Short mmCIF file of C-alpha atoms in Angstrom, two decimals:
data_model
loop_
_atom_site.label_atom_id
_atom_site.label_comp_id
_atom_site.label_asym_id
_atom_site.label_seq_id
_atom_site.Cartn_x
_atom_site.Cartn_y
_atom_site.Cartn_z
CA MET A 1 -25.41 -0.74 8.93
CA ARG A 2 -24.15 0.03 12.48
CA TRP A 3 -20.68 0.96 13.45
CA ASN A 4 -21.65 2.38 16.93
CA GLY A 5 -18.97 3.92 18.96
CA GLN A 6 -16.34 3.78 16.13
CA GLN A 7 -16.26 7.45 15.12
CA LEU A 8 -12.85 9.12 15.24
CA GLY A 9 -12.02 11.98 17.53
CA THR A 10 -9.93 14.92 16.40
CA GLU A 11 -6.77 14.10 18.47
CA GLU A 12 -4.63 13.62 15.38
CA PRO A 13 -6.11 15.68 12.39
CA SER A 14 -2.48 16.19 11.12
CA ALA A 15 -2.31 12.39 10.43
CA LEU A 16 -5.22 12.85 7.90
CA PRO A 17 -4.12 15.54 5.61
CA GLY A 18 -6.56 14.57 2.91
CA LEU A 19 -9.72 15.22 4.92
CA ALA A 20 -9.52 18.90 4.29
CA LYS A 21 -10.57 18.26 0.73
CA LEU A 22 -13.61 15.97 1.77
CA ASN A 23 -16.08 18.75 2.42
CA ASN A 24 -18.89 16.16 2.11
CA LEU A 25 -17.43 14.06 4.82
CA VAL A 26 -19.98 12.49 7.05
CA ARG A 27 -17.67 10.74 9.56
CA SER A 28 -14.47 8.80 9.89
CA VAL A 29 -14.67 5.34 11.40
CA GLN A 30 -12.68 2.39 12.51
CA THR A 31 -14.08 -1.10 13.13
CA PRO A 32 -12.63 -4.13 14.74
CA ASP A 33 -13.17 -6.16 11.64
CA PHE A 34 -10.67 -4.01 9.66
CA ALA A 35 -7.65 -3.30 12.04
CA GLY A 36 -5.44 -0.73 10.60
CA VAL A 37 -7.96 0.76 8.25
CA THR A 38 -9.93 4.04 8.51
CA PHE A 39 -13.06 4.48 6.55
CA HIS A 40 -14.08 8.00 5.60
CA GLU A 41 -17.81 8.10 4.80
CA VAL A 42 -18.78 10.69 2.21
CA LEU A 43 -21.94 11.84 0.40
CA ALA A 44 -21.17 11.66 -3.11
CA LYS A 45 -22.47 14.41 -5.55
CA SER A 46 -22.24 12.08 -8.59
CA ALA A 47 -21.78 8.36 -9.20
CA LEU A 48 -20.89 8.02 -12.86
CA ASN A 49 -17.46 9.12 -13.97
CA LYS A 50 -16.86 9.99 -17.65
CA VAL A 51 -13.27 9.24 -18.69
CA PRO A 52 -11.74 12.16 -20.54
CA ARG A 53 -11.19 11.60 -24.29
CA GLN A 54 -7.48 12.22 -23.83
CA SER A 55 -7.09 9.45 -21.25
CA GLU A 56 -5.19 6.42 -22.08
CA MET A 57 -7.95 4.28 -20.27
CA PRO A 58 -9.85 2.26 -22.88
CA PHE A 59 -13.40 2.75 -21.41
CA GLY A 60 -15.83 5.48 -21.30
CA TRP A 61 -17.74 5.42 -18.05
CA THR A 62 -16.93 4.13 -14.59
CA ILE A 63 -18.37 3.98 -11.02
CA ASN A 64 -16.00 3.65 -8.15
CA PRO A 65 -17.91 3.48 -4.81
CA TYR A 66 -14.63 3.31 -2.96
CA ARG A 67 -11.36 5.26 -3.10
CA GLY A 68 -8.52 3.13 -1.75
CA CYS A 69 -8.75 -0.65 -1.00
CA SER A 70 -9.30 -2.55 2.15
CA HIS A 71 -7.72 -5.73 0.74
CA ALA A 72 -4.40 -4.76 2.50
CA CYS A 73 -2.69 -6.00 5.65
CA VAL A 74 -1.88 -4.27 8.99
CA TYR A 75 1.45 -3.40 10.42
CA CYS A 76 2.66 -5.19 13.41
CA LEU A 77 4.95 -6.24 16.24
CA ASP A 78 7.07 -9.25 17.13
CA PRO A 79 4.63 -11.99 18.48
CA ASP A 80 6.79 -12.35 21.64
CA THR A 81 6.57 -8.70 22.57
CA PRO A 82 5.16 -8.50 26.12
CA ILE A 83 1.82 -6.62 26.51
CA LEU A 84 0.71 -5.14 29.73
CA MET A 85 -2.65 -6.68 30.69
CA ALA A 86 -5.29 -4.89 32.75
CA ASP A 87 -4.59 -7.03 35.74
CA GLY A 88 -0.91 -5.98 35.80
CA ARG A 89 0.53 -9.21 34.20
CA GLN A 90 2.39 -9.24 31.07
CA LYS A 91 1.62 -11.62 28.26
CA PRO A 92 3.20 -12.30 24.95
CA LEU A 93 1.53 -10.53 22.08
CA ARG A 94 0.73 -13.78 20.27
CA LEU A 95 -1.25 -15.08 23.28
CA VAL A 96 -3.45 -11.93 23.67
CA GLU A 97 -6.93 -12.71 22.38
CA VAL A 98 -10.09 -10.80 21.55
CA GLY A 99 -11.89 -9.98 24.71
CA ASP A 100 -8.79 -9.59 26.89
CA GLU A 101 -8.36 -6.44 28.84
CA VAL A 102 -5.10 -4.48 28.45
CA MET A 103 -3.65 -1.16 29.49
CA GLY A 104 -4.03 1.70 26.99
CA THR A 105 -4.04 5.39 27.19
CA LYS A 106 -6.66 7.95 26.66
CA THR A 107 -6.48 11.80 26.74
CA ARG A 108 -8.70 13.48 29.39
CA GLY A 109 -8.50 17.29 29.52
CA SER A 110 -4.99 18.25 29.11
CA TYR A 111 -3.32 14.96 30.01
CA ARG A 112 -3.05 11.50 28.59
CA ARG A 113 -3.81 8.94 31.20
CA TYR A 114 -3.46 5.20 31.58
CA VAL A 115 -6.94 3.31 31.41
CA ARG A 116 -8.21 -0.19 30.85
CA THR A 117 -9.30 -1.03 27.33
CA PRO A 118 -10.65 -4.21 25.64
CA VAL A 119 -8.86 -6.13 22.80
CA LEU A 120 -11.29 -5.91 19.79
CA ALA A 121 -9.20 -7.85 17.17
CA ALA A 122 -5.96 -9.67 16.54
CA TRP A 123 -4.10 -9.99 13.22
CA ASN A 124 -1.05 -11.72 11.66
CA THR A 125 1.25 -10.65 8.82
CA VAL A 126 4.95 -10.88 7.74
CA LYS A 127 6.91 -7.71 7.84
CA ARG A 128 10.47 -6.50 7.70
CA GLY A 129 11.75 -6.24 11.29
CA PHE A 130 13.51 -3.20 13.08
CA ARG A 131 14.93 -3.49 16.52
CA ILE A 132 14.60 -0.51 18.74
CA THR A 133 17.02 -0.24 21.71
CA LEU A 134 16.33 2.20 24.61
CA ALA A 135 18.60 3.52 27.38
CA ASP A 136 17.21 1.24 30.20
CA GLY A 137 17.98 -1.85 28.11
CA THR A 138 14.32 -2.14 26.65
CA GLU A 139 14.33 -3.64 23.20
CA ILE A 140 11.26 -3.97 21.03
CA THR A 141 10.92 -5.42 17.41
CA ALA A 142 8.36 -3.81 15.08
CA SER A 143 7.73 -3.07 11.43
CA GLY A 144 8.88 0.11 9.81
CA ASP A 145 5.22 1.34 9.64
CA HIS A 146 4.56 1.01 13.35
CA ARG A 147 4.19 3.96 15.51
CA PHE A 148 5.38 4.65 19.07
CA LEU A 149 4.49 7.66 21.40
CA THR A 150 7.11 10.31 21.90
CA GLU A 151 7.17 13.61 23.62
CA ARG A 152 6.41 15.10 20.41
CA GLY A 153 3.60 12.79 19.44
CA TRP A 154 3.10 9.57 17.56
CA LYS A 155 6.18 8.61 15.22
CA TYR A 156 6.77 5.84 12.83
CA VAL A 157 9.84 3.54 13.07
CA GLN A 158 10.90 4.17 9.56
CA ARG A 159 10.27 6.77 6.70
CA ALA A 160 7.49 6.01 4.21
CA THR A 161 8.37 3.59 1.47
CA ASP A 162 7.06 5.96 -1.21
CA GLY A 163 9.19 8.86 -0.12
CA SER A 164 6.31 10.87 1.30
CA GLN A 165 6.79 12.88 4.51
CA ARG A 166 5.80 11.38 7.90
CA PRO A 167 7.06 11.98 11.50
CA THR A 168 9.80 9.35 12.14
CA LEU A 169 11.70 8.27 15.25
CA THR A 170 15.15 9.79 15.74
CA LEU A 171 18.19 8.83 17.97
CA LYS A 172 18.15 10.36 21.38
CA GLU A 173 14.52 11.31 21.62
CA SER A 174 12.45 9.49 24.14
CA LEU A 175 9.45 7.26 23.96
CA LEU A 176 6.74 7.31 26.63
CA GLY A 177 5.66 4.62 28.99
CA PHE A 178 7.07 2.66 31.86
CA GLY A 179 10.06 1.02 30.29
CA GLN A 180 11.61 -1.67 32.54
CA SER A 181 9.66 -0.33 35.49
CA VAL A 182 6.75 -2.06 33.95
CA ASN A 183 7.77 -5.24 35.72
CA GLU A 184 7.35 -3.52 39.13
CA ILE A 185 3.57 -2.99 38.71
CA ASN A 186 1.97 -4.93 41.46
CA ASP A 187 -1.26 -3.12 41.81
CA PRO A 188 -2.64 -2.37 38.39
CA ALA A 189 -5.45 -0.35 39.89
CA SER A 190 -2.71 2.19 41.17
CA ILE A 191 -1.99 3.33 37.59
CA ILE A 192 -5.49 3.69 36.20
CA GLU A 193 -5.96 7.37 35.44
CA GLU A 194 -2.25 7.99 36.28
CA VAL A 195 -0.79 10.77 34.04
CA VAL A 196 1.65 9.53 31.33
CA ARG A 197 4.97 10.98 32.17
CA THR A 198 8.44 11.19 30.42
CA ASN A 199 10.90 8.48 31.43
CA ASN A 200 14.54 9.29 30.86
CA GLY A 201 15.31 5.63 30.46
CA LEU A 202 13.31 5.36 27.29
CA ARG A 203 15.79 7.44 25.20
CA ILE A 204 16.37 5.73 21.77
CA LEU A 205 19.94 4.59 21.46
CA SER A 206 19.56 2.60 18.21
CA ILE A 207 17.20 1.58 15.44
CA GLU A 208 18.54 -1.47 13.60
CA ASP A 209 17.25 -2.89 10.46
CA LEU A 210 17.17 -6.70 10.99
CA GLY A 211 17.39 -7.35 7.35
CA SER A 212 14.58 -9.94 7.02
CA GLU A 213 10.99 -10.59 7.03
CA ILE A 214 9.47 -11.87 10.33
CA ASP A 215 6.11 -13.08 11.53
CA MET A 216 4.27 -10.20 13.37
CA VAL A 217 1.10 -9.64 15.15
CA ASP A 218 -1.01 -6.52 15.89
CA ILE A 219 -4.07 -5.99 18.16
CA THR A 220 -6.92 -3.56 17.94
CA THR A 221 -8.06 -2.04 21.26
CA GLY A 222 -10.79 0.39 22.39
CA THR A 223 -8.26 3.26 22.82
CA GLY A 224 -6.22 2.65 19.75
CA ASP A 225 -3.13 1.82 21.65
CA PHE A 226 -1.58 -0.55 24.12
CA ILE A 227 1.62 -0.93 26.30
CA ALA A 228 4.22 -3.05 24.44
CA ASN A 229 7.33 -4.02 26.40
CA GLY A 230 6.65 -0.98 28.66
CA VAL A 231 6.28 1.58 25.86
CA ILE A 232 3.10 3.02 24.42
CA SER A 233 2.39 1.58 20.99
CA HIS A 234 -0.26 2.66 18.46
CA ASN A 235 -2.75 0.55 16.35
CA CYS A 236 -1.29 1.53 12.92
CA PHE A 237 -3.92 3.13 10.86
CA ALA A 238 -3.71 6.24 9.10
CA ARG A 239 -2.46 4.37 -4.71
CA PRO A 240 -2.45 7.29 -7.47
CA THR A 241 -6.07 8.53 -7.00
CA HIS A 242 -5.43 8.93 -3.33
CA THR A 243 -2.86 11.69 -4.08
CA TYR A 244 -5.83 13.98 -5.07
CA LEU A 245 -6.80 13.91 -1.41
CA ASP A 246 -3.28 14.50 -0.20
CA PHE A 247 -3.07 10.86 0.82
CA ASN A 248 0.07 9.02 -0.32
CA ALA A 249 -0.16 6.31 -3.09
CA GLY A 250 1.41 3.56 -0.92
CA ASP A 251 0.19 2.78 2.72
CA ASP A 252 -2.60 5.27 2.61
CA PHE A 253 -4.19 3.59 -0.48
CA ASP A 254 -4.60 0.52 1.77
CA ASN A 255 -5.35 2.32 5.07
CA GLN A 256 -7.44 5.35 4.32
CA VAL A 257 -10.55 4.21 2.30
CA VAL A 258 -13.11 6.81 1.28
CA VAL A 259 -16.59 5.28 1.00
CA LYS A 260 -19.39 6.93 -1.09
CA ILE A 261 -22.20 5.64 1.10
CA ASN A 262 -25.01 7.24 -1.00
CA VAL A 263 -23.57 5.99 -4.37
CA ALA A 264 -26.57 3.86 -5.33
CA ASP A 265 -29.21 6.51 -4.70
CA VAL A 266 -27.21 9.21 -6.69
CA LEU A 267 -26.62 6.70 -9.58
CA ALA A 268 -30.30 5.81 -9.69
CA LYS A 269 -31.09 9.48 -10.33
CA GLU A 270 -28.30 9.90 -12.97
CA VAL A 271 -29.32 6.86 -15.09
CA ALA A 272 -32.95 7.79 -14.92
CA LYS A 273 -32.32 11.21 -16.83
CA PRO A 274 -33.40 11.22 -20.52
CA SER A 275 -29.85 12.38 -21.40
CA TRP A 276 -28.30 9.16 -20.11
CA GLY A 277 -27.43 7.15 -23.21
CA ARG A 278 -27.24 3.65 -21.40
CA TYR A 279 -23.54 3.52 -22.36
CA PRO A 280 -21.65 0.52 -20.97
CA VAL A 281 -20.42 1.20 -17.39
CA ALA A 282 -17.20 -0.36 -15.95
CA LEU A 283 -16.82 -1.36 -12.12
CA GLY A 284 -13.37 -2.21 -10.85
CA THR A 285 -11.30 0.01 -13.17
CA ASN A 286 -9.67 1.85 -10.37
CA THR A 287 -10.48 0.30 -7.05
CA ASP A 288 -12.02 -3.09 -6.29
CA PRO A 289 -15.88 -2.95 -5.92
CA TYR A 290 -15.90 -6.18 -4.04
CA GLN A 291 -13.07 -5.43 -1.51
CA ARG A 292 -13.67 -6.43 2.03
CA ALA A 293 -15.34 -3.24 3.01
CA GLU A 294 -18.15 -4.12 0.59
CA GLY A 295 -19.21 -6.80 3.12
CA ARG A 296 -19.94 -3.96 5.54
CA TYR A 297 -21.29 -1.35 3.25
CA ALA A 298 -23.22 -3.46 0.67
CA LEU A 299 -23.17 -0.82 -2.10
CA MET A 300 -22.98 -3.09 -5.00
CA PRO A 301 -26.56 -4.58 -5.05
CA GLY A 302 -27.97 -1.03 -5.35
CA ILE A 303 -25.57 -0.17 -8.00
CA ILE A 304 -26.37 -3.25 -10.00
CA GLU A 305 -30.14 -2.77 -9.65
CA SER A 306 -29.89 0.83 -10.70
CA LEU A 307 -27.84 0.21 -13.89
CA ALA A 308 -30.11 -2.83 -14.75
CA HIS A 309 -33.36 -0.89 -14.08
CA SER A 310 -32.19 1.87 -16.64
CA GLY A 311 -31.10 -0.79 -19.25
CA THR A 312 -27.40 0.04 -18.85
CA PRO A 313 -24.95 -2.83 -19.69
CA LEU A 314 -22.32 -3.36 -16.86
CA SER A 315 -18.97 -4.98 -16.46
CA ILE A 316 -17.34 -5.95 -13.18
CA LEU A 317 -13.69 -6.79 -12.59
CA THR A 318 -12.66 -7.87 -9.12
CA LYS A 319 -10.26 -9.74 -6.94
CA GLY A 320 -12.92 -10.22 -4.26
CA THR A 321 -14.68 -13.48 -3.57
CA LEU A 322 -17.60 -11.45 -2.21
CA LEU A 323 -18.79 -11.33 -5.75
CA ARG A 324 -20.52 -14.68 -4.98
CA ARG A 325 -23.00 -12.84 -2.72
CA ASP A 326 -24.53 -11.00 -5.65
CA LEU A 327 -24.50 -13.70 -8.25
CA PRO A 328 -28.18 -14.48 -7.89
CA LEU A 329 -28.85 -10.77 -8.60
CA LEU A 330 -26.40 -10.69 -11.38
CA ALA A 331 -27.95 -13.79 -13.06
CA GLU A 332 -31.38 -12.17 -12.74
CA VAL A 333 -30.35 -8.74 -14.28
CA ALA A 334 -28.41 -10.62 -17.02
CA GLN A 335 -31.82 -11.55 -18.42
CA THR A 336 -32.44 -7.99 -19.35
CA VAL A 337 -29.06 -6.24 -19.69
CA PRO A 338 -25.64 -7.41 -20.77
CA VAL A 339 -23.58 -8.42 -17.78
CA ASP A 340 -19.78 -9.10 -18.20
CA LEU A 341 -17.80 -10.59 -15.33
CA ALA A 342 -14.12 -11.05 -14.69
CA MET A 343 -11.87 -12.21 -11.92
CA SER A 344 -8.42 -10.65 -11.50
CA ILE A 345 -5.97 -13.57 -10.77
CA ALA A 346 -2.54 -12.59 -11.42
CA ILE A 347 -0.31 -14.85 -9.18
CA TYR A 348 -0.68 -18.61 -8.70
CA ASP A 349 2.34 -19.08 -6.28
CA ASP A 350 0.81 -18.92 -2.82
CA GLU A 351 4.06 -17.39 -1.14
CA LEU A 352 4.49 -14.74 -3.77
CA GLN A 353 0.70 -13.93 -3.78
CA LYS A 354 0.86 -13.46 0.17
CA SER A 355 3.88 -11.18 -0.23
CA ILE A 356 2.74 -8.85 -2.99
CA GLU A 357 -1.09 -9.13 -2.31
CA PRO A 358 -1.24 -9.84 1.36
CA GLY A 359 -4.83 -8.80 1.97
CA THR A 360 -6.45 -10.41 -1.06
CA PRO A 361 -8.16 -13.80 -1.30
CA SER A 362 -5.91 -16.63 -2.47
CA ALA A 363 -5.83 -17.82 -6.05
CA LYS A 364 -7.63 -20.97 -4.86
CA ALA A 365 -10.49 -18.85 -3.41
CA ARG A 366 -10.83 -16.62 -6.48
CA LEU A 367 -10.75 -19.64 -8.80
CA ALA A 368 -13.67 -21.03 -6.83
CA THR A 369 -15.54 -17.76 -7.38
CA VAL A 370 -14.84 -18.38 -11.14
CA THR A 371 -16.57 -21.59 -10.84
CA ALA A 372 -19.50 -20.22 -8.80
CA VAL A 373 -19.98 -17.52 -11.49
CA ARG A 374 -20.08 -20.48 -14.30
CA ASN A 375 -22.53 -22.45 -12.11
CA ALA A 376 -24.77 -19.29 -11.91
CA GLY A 377 -25.04 -19.55 -15.71
CA LEU A 378 -22.64 -16.59 -16.39
CA ASP A 379 -19.39 -16.40 -18.43
CA CYS A 380 -16.33 -15.50 -16.34
CA SER A 381 -13.03 -14.22 -17.90
CA VAL A 382 -9.78 -14.30 -15.91
CA PHE A 383 -7.41 -11.32 -16.06
CA LEU A 384 -3.76 -12.68 -15.75
CA MET A 385 -2.69 -9.22 -15.08
CA PRO A 386 -0.06 -8.18 -14.38
CA ILE A 387 2.51 -10.75 -15.38
CA LEU A 388 5.61 -9.93 -13.43
CA PRO A 389 8.93 -10.05 -15.27
CA TYR A 390 11.22 -12.85 -13.99
CA LEU A 391 8.71 -13.90 -11.30
CA THR A 392 5.65 -15.11 -12.99
CA ASP A 393 6.64 -15.12 -16.73
CA THR A 394 8.01 -18.60 -16.72
CA LYS A 395 6.47 -21.21 -19.02
CA ALA A 396 5.82 -23.44 -16.14
CA HIS A 397 3.96 -20.77 -14.12
CA LEU A 398 1.98 -19.65 -17.00
CA ASP A 399 1.01 -23.17 -18.08
CA GLU A 400 -0.06 -24.02 -14.49
CA ALA A 401 -2.10 -20.87 -14.21
CA LEU A 402 -3.92 -21.44 -17.42
CA ARG A 403 -4.61 -25.21 -16.51
CA ARG A 404 -6.14 -24.09 -13.13
CA VAL A 405 -8.32 -21.34 -14.81
CA LYS A 406 -9.55 -23.85 -17.39
CA GLU A 407 -10.28 -26.33 -14.60
CA ALA A 408 -12.21 -23.71 -12.64
CA GLY A 409 -14.47 -23.13 -15.69
CA GLY A 410 -12.95 -19.73 -16.75
CA THR A 411 -14.20 -18.89 -20.31
CA SER A 412 -11.24 -16.80 -21.45
CA VAL A 413 -8.02 -15.37 -20.28
CA LEU A 414 -6.63 -11.91 -20.92
CA PHE A 415 -3.10 -10.93 -20.01
CA SER A 416 -0.72 -7.98 -19.96
CA SER A 417 2.69 -7.26 -18.52
CA LEU A 418 3.50 -5.21 -15.36
CA TYR A 419 2.55 -1.46 -15.76
CA LEU A 420 4.38 0.84 -13.27
CA LYS A 421 2.43 4.07 -13.33
CA PRO A 422 3.66 7.05 -11.47
CA GLY A 423 3.14 6.83 -7.67
CA VAL A 424 3.17 3.04 -7.75
CA LYS A 425 6.69 2.43 -9.20
CA PRO A 426 8.51 3.57 -5.99
CA TRP A 427 6.27 1.47 -3.81
CA PHE A 428 6.80 -1.61 -5.99
CA MET A 429 10.57 -1.13 -6.25
CA HIS A 430 10.76 -0.84 -2.50
CA TRP A 431 8.95 -4.24 -2.33
CA LEU A 432 11.25 -5.61 -4.89
CA GLN A 433 14.22 -4.49 -2.95
CA ARG A 434 13.04 -6.23 0.16
CA GLN A 435 11.87 -9.42 -1.54
CA HIS A 436 13.93 -9.95 -4.58
CA PRO A 437 16.92 -7.53 -4.47
CA GLU A 438 18.58 -9.60 -7.18
CA LEU A 439 16.03 -8.37 -9.64
CA VAL A 440 16.26 -4.68 -8.94
CA PRO A 441 19.03 -4.06 -11.69
CA LYS A 442 16.84 -5.99 -14.20
CA TYR A 443 13.70 -4.06 -13.40
CA THR A 444 15.52 -0.65 -13.35
CA GLU A 445 16.74 -1.50 -16.92
CA LEU A 446 13.41 -2.88 -18.06
CA TYR A 447 11.46 0.15 -17.02
CA ALA A 448 14.13 2.68 -17.61
CA ARG A 449 12.28 4.22 -20.57
CA GLY A 450 8.76 4.45 -19.15
CA GLN A 451 5.83 2.96 -17.31
CA TYR A 452 5.43 0.03 -19.63
CA ALA A 453 7.82 -2.90 -20.22
CA PRO A 454 9.53 -2.36 -23.61
CA LYS A 455 8.12 -3.56 -26.70
CA GLU A 456 10.80 -6.35 -27.04
CA TYR A 457 9.61 -7.86 -23.75
CA ARG A 458 5.73 -7.56 -24.50
CA THR A 459 6.53 -9.26 -27.95
CA TRP A 460 8.42 -12.07 -26.21
CA LEU A 461 5.71 -12.49 -23.58
CA ALA A 462 2.97 -12.66 -26.21
CA ALA A 463 4.97 -15.31 -28.10
CA ARG A 464 5.28 -17.38 -24.93
CA ILE A 465 1.80 -17.20 -23.50
CA SER A 466 -0.37 -17.20 -26.68
CA PRO A 467 0.14 -20.75 -27.68
CA LEU A 468 -0.51 -21.78 -24.14
CA ILE A 469 -3.78 -19.85 -24.15
CA ARG A 470 -4.81 -21.63 -27.38
CA ALA A 471 -3.74 -25.03 -26.05
CA HIS A 472 -6.01 -24.65 -23.04
CA GLY A 473 -9.01 -23.38 -25.11
CA LEU A 474 -8.98 -19.86 -23.43
CA GLU A 475 -8.29 -17.53 -26.37
CA ARG A 476 -10.34 -14.48 -26.97
CA GLY A 477 -8.48 -12.79 -29.76
CA ARG A 478 -5.46 -10.88 -31.05
CA GLU A 479 -2.67 -9.25 -29.24
CA ASP A 480 -2.95 -5.68 -28.09
CA PRO A 481 0.31 -4.15 -29.17
CA ALA A 482 -0.03 -1.40 -26.66
CA THR A 483 0.09 -3.46 -23.54
CA GLY A 484 0.97 -7.04 -24.71
CA GLY A 485 -2.54 -8.03 -23.80
CA ILE A 486 -5.26 -9.40 -25.97
CA ARG A 487 -8.29 -7.86 -27.65
CA SER A 488 -11.66 -9.65 -27.85
CA LYS A 489 -12.16 -11.59 -31.12
CA ALA A 490 -15.79 -11.02 -30.94
CA LEU A 491 -15.83 -7.27 -30.41
CA GLY A 492 -12.47 -5.86 -30.81
CA MET A 493 -11.73 -2.41 -29.42
CA LEU A 494 -14.96 -0.48 -29.54
CA ARG A 495 -16.42 2.91 -29.67
CA ASN A 496 -20.11 3.53 -28.99
CA ASP A 497 -22.44 5.88 -30.93
CA ALA A 498 -21.25 8.81 -28.81
CA GLY A 499 -17.65 8.05 -29.90
CA GLU A 500 -16.58 6.99 -26.46
CA ARG A 501 -14.01 4.27 -25.88
CA VAL A 502 -15.73 1.30 -24.23
CA ALA A 503 -13.18 -1.38 -23.31
CA PHE A 504 -12.04 -2.38 -19.98
CA ALA A 505 -8.84 -2.09 -17.98
CA SER A 506 -7.64 -4.09 -15.06
CA ASP A 507 -7.75 -2.97 -11.48
CA ASP A 508 -3.86 -3.06 -11.16
CA GLY A 509 -3.18 -0.41 -13.67
CA SER A 510 -2.95 -2.59 -16.87
CA THR A 511 -4.99 -1.20 -19.75
CA GLY A 512 -6.52 -2.26 -23.14
CA ALA A 513 -7.31 -5.84 -22.33
CA ARG A 514 -11.16 -6.14 -21.61
CA ILE A 515 -14.26 -5.36 -23.56
CA LEU A 516 -17.49 -3.93 -22.33
CA PRO A 517 -20.62 -5.85 -23.27
CA SER A 518 -22.56 -3.50 -25.82
CA THR A 519 -22.50 -4.63 -29.31
CA GLU A 520 -25.70 -2.92 -30.20
CA GLN A 521 -24.31 0.58 -29.56
CA ALA A 522 -20.74 -0.01 -30.82
CA THR A 523 -18.92 -0.04 -34.10
CA LEU A 524 -15.32 -1.42 -34.61
CA PHE A 525 -12.48 1.03 -35.21
#
């Protein structure tokens, strides 16, 4: 794999606090295919993760080739924002295309200077809008996660949604750039290598929350920035496992992805040891192994081959349609070791899915992957997880979801209600406040006593969905009282000969609803 010329410099080390703990870091890279995401490539010392006995997670061994997830979207500007092109013209952001040249900035020696830079990628999303008004009359609309250059460095429009600290714009400080004088640039060559200077007209007078979601666009450039309506604008890049690296559990989970580039080689050595008991291994228990980055790094084929060669059963849970790439390999190894596949498809309303899972494949695309798995001769369960109270728990939504799963060829459905673990709850509640403020009081009451929905709700949910699962022929077994999910009728909750719990959990934090595929080494408890 080649990501030539994409290695990060050290201009903003403070923006990446977690890197201090990555003493095995090889490099940090950005690539046009993943605008807004930074990949930190590391050399892993181990691949297999043994789950502590005291853990609530109902599985014994995992492999997580990635920390964080590149399924997420980017943070952007209003599509009509004028962008300064390399020829001195201004063009609306929505019309800027890959291959265009724009004006950016680059630090040379002690000074930041204006330079030409190519547009490497362009992206669309929907975000809550904020209007920034400057002293010279300049107005610019951006998301709260967008950054602009000030005299004191890059600063975000708004504070982080999860409460973590980050530099934020304040009234009376000044942005850097040309401001309204950008309209007077007649000779673009005259500003190349010109030093970026303070402009008194770019003092911030107000930052106004527009109170609504709007269509936005972002571009990735060779310098990592561009001139938006006369001010210098950043390409915005920067959940609970990320806090170990001092990353936050909200945006950083999406934007700072740690990649264990040698994971397959390390795994091959671990499972070749005589001491390895060929215990079932779960992939997808924390972060998605078939997230978009897997298309670049292609770590999964080596992982699958190493497990199969050692006779180790494996389970894969994913939201990623990239699973289809490896179906021939999975079908082949399934002839010698148990292989259990599952797709996570929680939401079947397209608008809601785009809002809460903006970077993931659509339900239609994931259902097509279920069909592809079945056509490859393998079973495929579907995780209806999490079911969102008051949003996706209506009988009509559940019935339609199950109908589509059955139509796609799904062999069973497993469900659980929303689980709001620490670090995720503030992020989710912020989303709820923006998208469904009328539900905030209900969710506050529902989750007042802990991370799980109360037993009364889980019992009600099971009574509603269980008959529908039976009616569609997708039943696997009895209800799991801990989560409101179901246990496998064939296997139940298992322990292997070593006494380890070997069931599966969903990648969204739900637990106790998936069974790993080793009956030979397990006994019911």
